[in-house]
Short mmCIF file of C-alpha atoms and ligand atoms in Angstrom, two decimals:
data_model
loop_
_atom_site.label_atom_id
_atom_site.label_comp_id
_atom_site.label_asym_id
_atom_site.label_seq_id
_atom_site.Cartn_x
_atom_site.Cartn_y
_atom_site.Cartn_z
CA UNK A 1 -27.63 0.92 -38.06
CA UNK A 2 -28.96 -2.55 -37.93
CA UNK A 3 -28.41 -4.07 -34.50
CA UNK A 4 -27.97 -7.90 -34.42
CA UNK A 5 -30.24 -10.46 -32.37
CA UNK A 6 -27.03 -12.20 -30.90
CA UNK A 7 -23.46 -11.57 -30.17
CA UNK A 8 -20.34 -11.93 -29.04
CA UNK A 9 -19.79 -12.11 -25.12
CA UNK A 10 -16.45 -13.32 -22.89
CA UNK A 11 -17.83 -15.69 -20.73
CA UNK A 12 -16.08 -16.55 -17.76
CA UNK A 13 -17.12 -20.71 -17.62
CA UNK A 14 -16.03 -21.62 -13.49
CA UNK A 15 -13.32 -19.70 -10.95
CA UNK A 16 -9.90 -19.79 -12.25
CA UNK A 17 -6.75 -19.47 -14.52
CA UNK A 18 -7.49 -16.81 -17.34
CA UNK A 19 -8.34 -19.98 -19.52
CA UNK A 20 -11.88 -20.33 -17.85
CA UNK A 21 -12.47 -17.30 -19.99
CA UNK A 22 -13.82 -18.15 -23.63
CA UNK A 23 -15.87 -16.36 -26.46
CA UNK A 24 -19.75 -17.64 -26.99
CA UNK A 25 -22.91 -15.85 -28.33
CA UNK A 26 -25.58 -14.76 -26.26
CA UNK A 27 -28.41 -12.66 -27.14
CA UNK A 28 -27.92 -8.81 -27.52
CA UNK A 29 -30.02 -7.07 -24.43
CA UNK A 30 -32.93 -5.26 -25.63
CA UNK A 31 -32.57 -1.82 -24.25
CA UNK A 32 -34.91 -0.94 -20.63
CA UNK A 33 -37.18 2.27 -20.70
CA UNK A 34 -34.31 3.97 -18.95
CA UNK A 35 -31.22 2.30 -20.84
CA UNK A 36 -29.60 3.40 -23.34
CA UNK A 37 -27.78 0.23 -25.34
CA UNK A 38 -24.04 0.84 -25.70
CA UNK A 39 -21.97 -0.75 -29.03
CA UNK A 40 -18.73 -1.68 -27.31
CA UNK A 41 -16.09 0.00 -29.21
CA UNK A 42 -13.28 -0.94 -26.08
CA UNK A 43 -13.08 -2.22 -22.67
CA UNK A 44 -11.09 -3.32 -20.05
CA UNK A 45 -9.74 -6.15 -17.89
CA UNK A 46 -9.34 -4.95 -14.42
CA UNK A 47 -7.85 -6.60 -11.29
CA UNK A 48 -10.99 -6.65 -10.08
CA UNK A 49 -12.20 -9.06 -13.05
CA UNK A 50 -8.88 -10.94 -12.64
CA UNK A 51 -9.75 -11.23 -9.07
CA UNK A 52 -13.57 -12.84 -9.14
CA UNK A 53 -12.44 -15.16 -11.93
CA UNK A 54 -9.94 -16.25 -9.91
CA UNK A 55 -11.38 -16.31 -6.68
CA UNK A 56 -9.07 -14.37 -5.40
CA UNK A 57 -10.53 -12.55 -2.37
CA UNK A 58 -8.26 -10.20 -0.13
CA UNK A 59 -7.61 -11.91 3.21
CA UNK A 60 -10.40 -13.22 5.34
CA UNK A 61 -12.74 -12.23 2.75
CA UNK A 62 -13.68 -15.64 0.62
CA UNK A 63 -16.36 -16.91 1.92
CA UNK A 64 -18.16 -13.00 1.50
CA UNK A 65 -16.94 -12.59 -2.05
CA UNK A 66 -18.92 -16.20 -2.99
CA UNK A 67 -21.60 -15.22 -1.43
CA UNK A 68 -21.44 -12.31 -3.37
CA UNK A 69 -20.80 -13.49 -7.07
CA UNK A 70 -21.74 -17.05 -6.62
CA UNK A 71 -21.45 -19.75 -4.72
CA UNK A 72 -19.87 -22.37 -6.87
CA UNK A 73 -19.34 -20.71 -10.21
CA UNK A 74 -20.20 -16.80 -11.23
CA UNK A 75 -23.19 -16.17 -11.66
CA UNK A 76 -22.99 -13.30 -14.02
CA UNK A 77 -20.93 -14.89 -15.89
CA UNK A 78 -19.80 -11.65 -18.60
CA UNK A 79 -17.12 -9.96 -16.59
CA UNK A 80 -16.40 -6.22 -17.19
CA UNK A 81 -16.84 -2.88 -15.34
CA UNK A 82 -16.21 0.00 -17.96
CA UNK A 83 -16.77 0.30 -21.72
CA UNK A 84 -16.02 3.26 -24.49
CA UNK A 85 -18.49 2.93 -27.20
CA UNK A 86 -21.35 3.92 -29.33
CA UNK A 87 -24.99 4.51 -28.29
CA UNK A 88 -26.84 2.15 -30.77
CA UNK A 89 -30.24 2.83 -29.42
CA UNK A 90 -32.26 4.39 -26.14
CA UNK A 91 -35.64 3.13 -24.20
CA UNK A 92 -38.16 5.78 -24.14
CA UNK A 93 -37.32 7.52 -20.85
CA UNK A 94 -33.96 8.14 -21.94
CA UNK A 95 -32.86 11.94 -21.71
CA UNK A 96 -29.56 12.81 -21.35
CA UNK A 97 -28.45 10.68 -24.28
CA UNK A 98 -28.89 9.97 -27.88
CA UNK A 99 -27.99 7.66 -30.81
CA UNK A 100 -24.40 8.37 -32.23
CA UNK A 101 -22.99 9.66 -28.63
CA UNK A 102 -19.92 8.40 -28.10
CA UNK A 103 -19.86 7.55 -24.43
CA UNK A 104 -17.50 6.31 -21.63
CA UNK A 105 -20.11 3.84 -19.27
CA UNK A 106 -19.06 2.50 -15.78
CA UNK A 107 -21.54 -0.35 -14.97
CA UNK A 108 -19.28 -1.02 -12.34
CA UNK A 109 -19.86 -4.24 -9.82
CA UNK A 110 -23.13 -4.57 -12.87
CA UNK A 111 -20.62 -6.19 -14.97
CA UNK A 112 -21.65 -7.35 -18.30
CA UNK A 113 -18.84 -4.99 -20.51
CA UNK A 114 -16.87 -7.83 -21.98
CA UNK A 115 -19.32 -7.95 -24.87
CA UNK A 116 -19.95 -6.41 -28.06
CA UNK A 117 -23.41 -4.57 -26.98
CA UNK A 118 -24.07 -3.55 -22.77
CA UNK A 119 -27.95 -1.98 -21.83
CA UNK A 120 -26.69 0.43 -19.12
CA UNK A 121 -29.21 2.89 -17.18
CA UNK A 122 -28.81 6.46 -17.79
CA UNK A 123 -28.55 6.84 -14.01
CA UNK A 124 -25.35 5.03 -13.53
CA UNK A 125 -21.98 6.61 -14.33
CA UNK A 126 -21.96 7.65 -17.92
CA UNK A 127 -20.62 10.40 -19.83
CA UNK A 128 -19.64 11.63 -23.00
CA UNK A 129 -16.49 10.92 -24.33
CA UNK A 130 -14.01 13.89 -24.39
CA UNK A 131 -13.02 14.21 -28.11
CA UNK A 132 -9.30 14.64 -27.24
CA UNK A 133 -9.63 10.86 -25.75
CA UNK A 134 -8.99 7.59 -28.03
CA UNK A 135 -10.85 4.96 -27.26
CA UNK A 136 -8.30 3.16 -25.81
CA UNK A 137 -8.02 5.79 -22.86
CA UNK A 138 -11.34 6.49 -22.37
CA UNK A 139 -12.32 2.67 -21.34
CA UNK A 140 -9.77 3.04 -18.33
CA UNK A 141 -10.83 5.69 -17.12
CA UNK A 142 -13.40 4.98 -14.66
CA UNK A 143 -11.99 2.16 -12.36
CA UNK A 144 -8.57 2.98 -11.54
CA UNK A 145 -10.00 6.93 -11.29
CA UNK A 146 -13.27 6.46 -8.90
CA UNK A 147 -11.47 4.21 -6.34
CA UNK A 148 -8.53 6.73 -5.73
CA UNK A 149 -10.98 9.27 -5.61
CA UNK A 150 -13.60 7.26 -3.28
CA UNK A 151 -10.67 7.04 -0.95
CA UNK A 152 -9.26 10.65 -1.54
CA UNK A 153 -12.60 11.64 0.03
CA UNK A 154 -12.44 9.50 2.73
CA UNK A 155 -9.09 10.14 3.49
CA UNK A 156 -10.19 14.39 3.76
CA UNK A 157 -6.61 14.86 2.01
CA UNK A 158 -5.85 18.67 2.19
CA UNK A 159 -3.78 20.80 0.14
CA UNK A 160 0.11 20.65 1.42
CA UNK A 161 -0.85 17.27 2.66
CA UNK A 162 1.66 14.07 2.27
CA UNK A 163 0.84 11.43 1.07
CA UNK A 164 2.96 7.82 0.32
CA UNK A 165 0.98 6.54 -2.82
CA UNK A 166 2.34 2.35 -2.56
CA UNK A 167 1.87 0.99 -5.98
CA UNK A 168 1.86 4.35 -8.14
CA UNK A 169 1.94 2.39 -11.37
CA UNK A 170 -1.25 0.08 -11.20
CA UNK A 171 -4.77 1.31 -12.36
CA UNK A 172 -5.99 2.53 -9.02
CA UNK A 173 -2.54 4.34 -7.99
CA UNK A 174 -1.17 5.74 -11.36
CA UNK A 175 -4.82 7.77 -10.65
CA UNK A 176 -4.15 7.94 -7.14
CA UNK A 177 -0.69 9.72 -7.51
CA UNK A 178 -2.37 12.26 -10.38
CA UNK A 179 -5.27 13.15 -8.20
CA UNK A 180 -3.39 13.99 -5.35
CA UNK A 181 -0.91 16.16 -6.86
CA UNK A 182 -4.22 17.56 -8.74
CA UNK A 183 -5.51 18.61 -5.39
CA UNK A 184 -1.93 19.83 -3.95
CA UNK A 185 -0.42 17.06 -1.77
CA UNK A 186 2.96 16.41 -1.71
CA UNK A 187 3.24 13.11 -3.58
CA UNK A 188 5.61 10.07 -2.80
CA UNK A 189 4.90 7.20 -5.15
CA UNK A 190 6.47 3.55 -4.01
CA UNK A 191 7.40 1.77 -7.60
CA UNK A 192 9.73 -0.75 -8.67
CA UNK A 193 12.88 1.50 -10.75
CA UNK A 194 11.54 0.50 -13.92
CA UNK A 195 8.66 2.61 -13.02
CA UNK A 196 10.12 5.52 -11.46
CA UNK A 197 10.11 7.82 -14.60
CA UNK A 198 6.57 6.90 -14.86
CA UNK A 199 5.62 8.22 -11.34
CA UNK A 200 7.35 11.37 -11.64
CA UNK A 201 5.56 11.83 -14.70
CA UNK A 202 2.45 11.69 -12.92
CA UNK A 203 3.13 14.19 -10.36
CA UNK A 204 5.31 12.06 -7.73
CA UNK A 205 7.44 14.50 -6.07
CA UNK A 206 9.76 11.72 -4.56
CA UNK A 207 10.32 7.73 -5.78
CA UNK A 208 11.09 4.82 -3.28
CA UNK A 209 12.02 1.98 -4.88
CA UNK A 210 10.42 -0.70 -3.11
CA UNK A 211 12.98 -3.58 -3.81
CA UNK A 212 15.94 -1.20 -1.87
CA UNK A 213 13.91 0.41 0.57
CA UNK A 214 11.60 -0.16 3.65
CA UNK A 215 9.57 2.79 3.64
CA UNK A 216 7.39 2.19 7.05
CA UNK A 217 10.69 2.46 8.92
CA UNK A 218 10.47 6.05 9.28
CA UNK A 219 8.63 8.50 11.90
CA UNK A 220 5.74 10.37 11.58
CA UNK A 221 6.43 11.20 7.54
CA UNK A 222 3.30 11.01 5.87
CA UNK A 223 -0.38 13.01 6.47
CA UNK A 224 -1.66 9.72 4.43
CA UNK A 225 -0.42 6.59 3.06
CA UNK A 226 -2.60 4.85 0.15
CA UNK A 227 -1.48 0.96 0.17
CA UNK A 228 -2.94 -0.31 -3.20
CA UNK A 229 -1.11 -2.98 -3.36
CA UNK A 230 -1.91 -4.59 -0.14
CA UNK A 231 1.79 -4.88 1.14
CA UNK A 232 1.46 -3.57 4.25
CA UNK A 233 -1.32 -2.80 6.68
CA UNK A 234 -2.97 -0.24 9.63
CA UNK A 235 -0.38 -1.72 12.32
CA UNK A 236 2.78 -1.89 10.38
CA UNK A 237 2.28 1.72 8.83
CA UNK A 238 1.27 3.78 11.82
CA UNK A 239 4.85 4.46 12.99
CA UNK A 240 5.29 5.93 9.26
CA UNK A 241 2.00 8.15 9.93
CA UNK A 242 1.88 11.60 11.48
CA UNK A 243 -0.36 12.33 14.20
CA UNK A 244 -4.11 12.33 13.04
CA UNK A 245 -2.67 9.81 9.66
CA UNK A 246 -4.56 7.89 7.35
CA UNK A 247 -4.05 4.55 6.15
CA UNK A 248 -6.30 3.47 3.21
CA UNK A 249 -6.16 -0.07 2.72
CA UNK A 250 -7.15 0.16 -0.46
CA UNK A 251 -6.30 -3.69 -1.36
CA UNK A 252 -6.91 -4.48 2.27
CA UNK A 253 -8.57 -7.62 3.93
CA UNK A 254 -11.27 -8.01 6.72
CA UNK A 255 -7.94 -7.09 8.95
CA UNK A 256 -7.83 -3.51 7.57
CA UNK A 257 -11.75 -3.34 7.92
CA UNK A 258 -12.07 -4.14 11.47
CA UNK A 259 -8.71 -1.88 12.28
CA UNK A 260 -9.64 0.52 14.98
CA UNK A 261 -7.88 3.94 14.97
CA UNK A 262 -4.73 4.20 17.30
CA UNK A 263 -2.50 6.79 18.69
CA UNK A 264 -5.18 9.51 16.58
CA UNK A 265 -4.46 7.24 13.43
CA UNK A 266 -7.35 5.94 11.52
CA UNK A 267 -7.94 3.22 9.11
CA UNK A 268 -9.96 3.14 6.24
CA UNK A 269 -11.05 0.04 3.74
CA UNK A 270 -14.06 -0.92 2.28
CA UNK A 271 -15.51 -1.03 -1.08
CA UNK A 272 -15.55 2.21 -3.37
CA UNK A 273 -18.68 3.85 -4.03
CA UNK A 274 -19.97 4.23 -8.47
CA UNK A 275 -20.81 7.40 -8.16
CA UNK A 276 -21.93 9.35 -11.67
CA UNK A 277 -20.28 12.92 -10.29
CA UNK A 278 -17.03 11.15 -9.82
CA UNK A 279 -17.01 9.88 -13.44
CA UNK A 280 -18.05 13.23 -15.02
CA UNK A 281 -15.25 14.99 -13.11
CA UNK A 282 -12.63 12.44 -14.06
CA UNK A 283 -13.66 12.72 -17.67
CA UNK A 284 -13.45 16.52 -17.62
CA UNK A 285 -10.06 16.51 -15.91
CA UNK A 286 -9.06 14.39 -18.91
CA UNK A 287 -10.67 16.44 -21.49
CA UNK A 288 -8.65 19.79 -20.33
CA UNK A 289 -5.31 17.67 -20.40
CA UNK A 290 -4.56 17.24 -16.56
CA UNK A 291 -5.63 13.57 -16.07
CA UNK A 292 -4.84 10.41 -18.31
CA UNK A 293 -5.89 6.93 -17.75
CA UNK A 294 -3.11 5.08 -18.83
CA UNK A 295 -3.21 2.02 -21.28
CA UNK A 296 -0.82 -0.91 -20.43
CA UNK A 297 -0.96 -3.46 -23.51
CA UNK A 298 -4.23 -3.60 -26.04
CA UNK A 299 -5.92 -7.28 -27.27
CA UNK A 300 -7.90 -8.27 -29.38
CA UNK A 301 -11.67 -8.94 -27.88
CA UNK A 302 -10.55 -13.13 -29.66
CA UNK A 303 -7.30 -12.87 -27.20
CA UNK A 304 -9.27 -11.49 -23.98
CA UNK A 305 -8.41 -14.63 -21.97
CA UNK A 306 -4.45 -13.20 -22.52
CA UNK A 307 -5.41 -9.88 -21.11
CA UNK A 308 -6.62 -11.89 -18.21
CA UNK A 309 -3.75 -12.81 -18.29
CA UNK A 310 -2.03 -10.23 -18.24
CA UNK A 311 -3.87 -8.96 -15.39
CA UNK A 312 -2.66 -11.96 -13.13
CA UNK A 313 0.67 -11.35 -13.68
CA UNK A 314 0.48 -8.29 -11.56
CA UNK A 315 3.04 -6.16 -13.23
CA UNK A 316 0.48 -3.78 -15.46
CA UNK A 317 1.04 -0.42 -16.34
CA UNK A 318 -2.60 1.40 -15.73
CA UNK A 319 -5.38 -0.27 -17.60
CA UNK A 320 -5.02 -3.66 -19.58
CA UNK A 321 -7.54 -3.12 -22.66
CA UNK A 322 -9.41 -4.53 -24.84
CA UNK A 323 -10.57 -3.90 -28.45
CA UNK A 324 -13.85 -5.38 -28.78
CA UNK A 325 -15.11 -3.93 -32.13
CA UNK A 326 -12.98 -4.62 -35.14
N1 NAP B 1 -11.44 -1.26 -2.38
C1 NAP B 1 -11.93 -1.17 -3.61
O1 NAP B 1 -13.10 -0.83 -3.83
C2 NAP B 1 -11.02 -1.48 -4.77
C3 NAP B 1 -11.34 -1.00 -6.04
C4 NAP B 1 -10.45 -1.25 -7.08
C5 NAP B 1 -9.29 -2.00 -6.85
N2 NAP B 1 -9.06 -2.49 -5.60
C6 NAP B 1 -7.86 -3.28 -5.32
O2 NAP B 1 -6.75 -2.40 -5.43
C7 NAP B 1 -5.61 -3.16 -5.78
C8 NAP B 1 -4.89 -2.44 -6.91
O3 NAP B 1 -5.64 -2.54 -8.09
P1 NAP B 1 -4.99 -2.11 -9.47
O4 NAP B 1 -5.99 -2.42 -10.50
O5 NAP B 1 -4.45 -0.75 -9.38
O6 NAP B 1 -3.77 -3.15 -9.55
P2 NAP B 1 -2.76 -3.36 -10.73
O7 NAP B 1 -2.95 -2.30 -11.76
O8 NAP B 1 -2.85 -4.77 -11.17
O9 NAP B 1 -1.34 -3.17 -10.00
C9 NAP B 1 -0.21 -3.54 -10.71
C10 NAP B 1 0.93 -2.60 -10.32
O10 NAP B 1 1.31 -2.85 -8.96
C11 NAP B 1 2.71 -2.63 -8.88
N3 NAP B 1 3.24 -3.40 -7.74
C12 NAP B 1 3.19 -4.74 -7.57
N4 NAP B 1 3.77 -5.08 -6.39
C13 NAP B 1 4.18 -3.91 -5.83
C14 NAP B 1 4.82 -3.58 -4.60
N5 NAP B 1 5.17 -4.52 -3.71
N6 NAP B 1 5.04 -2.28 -4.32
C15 NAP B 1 4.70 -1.31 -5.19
N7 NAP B 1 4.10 -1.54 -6.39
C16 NAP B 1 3.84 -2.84 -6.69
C17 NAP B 1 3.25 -3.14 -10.19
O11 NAP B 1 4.42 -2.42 -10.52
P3 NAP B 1 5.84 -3.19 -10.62
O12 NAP B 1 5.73 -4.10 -11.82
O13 NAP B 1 6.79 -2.08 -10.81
O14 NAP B 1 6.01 -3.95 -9.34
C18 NAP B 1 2.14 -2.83 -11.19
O15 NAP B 1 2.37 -1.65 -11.95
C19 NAP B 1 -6.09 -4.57 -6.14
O16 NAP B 1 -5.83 -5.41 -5.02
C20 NAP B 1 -7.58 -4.39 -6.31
O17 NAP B 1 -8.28 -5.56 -6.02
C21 NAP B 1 -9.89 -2.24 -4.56
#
């Protein structure tokens, strides 16, 4: 296959509104000795893209996230965190790969997926894609799936366990609510009623709907509560929490971060870790059937500024996707 000297990249101009986001050429990364170079067959757009377009830090938590991505405008501007595609070619040190692998690649905070070709290192989270996956899922599988699992770690959650999964249909808990009935916790999922069929589907034991019901007003329920929405924090949950409960403010602020454990309760925030093992196991959960990213709406890579969007309107199903080769 001939590989092209320039293509097509989403660049995200300055912070804000999905229309900051528009199409331009750049030049198609030449492949590093350890890189393989990846022909983006489909992507995502994440609420963590949404979020650094729009400058839209969790509470307290600004200033750090320009100091992070840049100051006054990004300064990697090509947003993106996971691909499914094609390996198109490898540098020399390359091993575990080869020309004509499919492969799902989380780059992760490295960015650069919303483009038609990504140079990833071999060492970061890559795998190969399970045959029984389309496209489509495979791309979503890697966000939503390593953060609920980052914090499922952290959290210790044991078999028999319960745990309150707030936000069951969004990327991070529609994985959150699978992996925990996966590794034998009682699961309740918090959804709107629209979405109730879809947590149970999932493995939710229980549904609250969150419009009829306030959940934290109960006593020492849950082993674990997962916020990923960010509608609640430590304090207002630990009534809810049984002795020696976790809260993982998953969408949290710096408030959640500098929480210190109460009454044996403990907080726990922070960034997730990219970590390679947690993408291979996610991928072969989903090849034997017992784990599915799910996909919300699909765009065309020309309408990626709606799947922004889309994104921002906070209502997504799973993963908001992207077709970037036609
Ligand atoms: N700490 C980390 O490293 C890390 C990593 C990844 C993501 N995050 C953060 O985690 C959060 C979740 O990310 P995501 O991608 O999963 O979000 P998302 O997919 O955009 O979440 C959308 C879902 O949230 C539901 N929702 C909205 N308000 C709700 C409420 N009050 N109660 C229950 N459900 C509600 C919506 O369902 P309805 O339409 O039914 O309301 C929708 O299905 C974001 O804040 C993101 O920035 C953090």
């Amino acid at each position: 296959m001939t590989i092209p000297t320039t293509m097509k990249a989403a660049i995200v101009t300055a912070y804000g509104g999905a229309q900051m986001v528009e199409i331009q050429s750049r030049p198609v990364p030449a492949p590093r000795e350890d890189e393989i170079l990846i022909k983006t067959i489909v992507t995502t757009v994440n609420s963590g893209d949404a979020r650094m377009r729009a400058l839209d830090a969790p509470a307290g938590m600004k200033t750090l996230m320009r100091l992070a991505i840049g100051i006054t405008r990004p300064r990697q501007p090509i947003f993106g965190t996971e691909i499914a595609g094609t390996v198109v070619a490898i540098g020399p040190k390359v091993a575990r790969f080869a020309i004509g692998d499919d492969v799902i690649a989380f780059p992760g905070t490295g960015l650069r997926c919303h483009a038609e070709y990504v140079a990833v290192s071999e060492r970061k989270p890559i795998v190969k894609k399970p045959q029984n996956l389309s496209f489509e899922e495979a791309a979503g599988l890697c966000f939503g799936g390593t953060t609920a699992l980052h914090f499922l770690r952290k959290a210790d959650l044991k078999p028999g366990e319960h745990i309150l999964v707030i936000g069951a249909s969004g990327a991070v808990g529609s994985a959150m609510a699978q992996l925990a009935s996966h590794f034998g916790a009682s699961v309740t999922a918090v959804t709107s009623a629209a979405n109730a069929d879809l947590a149970l589907s999932l493995g939710a034991d229980t549904v609250i709907d969150y419009a009829t019901t306030d959940y934290t007003a109960v006593s020492s329920v849950y082993d674990v509560i997962a916020d990923t929405v960010g509608a609640f924090d430590f304090q207002r949950c630990l009534k809810a929490l049984k002795p020696g409960g976790r809260y993982l403010g998953i969408a949290g602020g710096i408030g959640d971060m500098l929480a210190r454990p109460k009454d044996g309760k403990r907080p726990i925030a922070g960034m997730a870790a990219e970590r390679p093992e947690d993408v291979a196991f996610l991928a072969d959960l989903a090849a034997k059937g017992e784990y599915r990213a799910l996909v919300d709406q699909v765009f065309s890579f020309a309408d990626i500024a709606r799947a922004h969007a889309r994104v921002d309107s906070k209502r997504k199903r799973g993963s908001v996707v992207v077709r970037v080769a036609e």
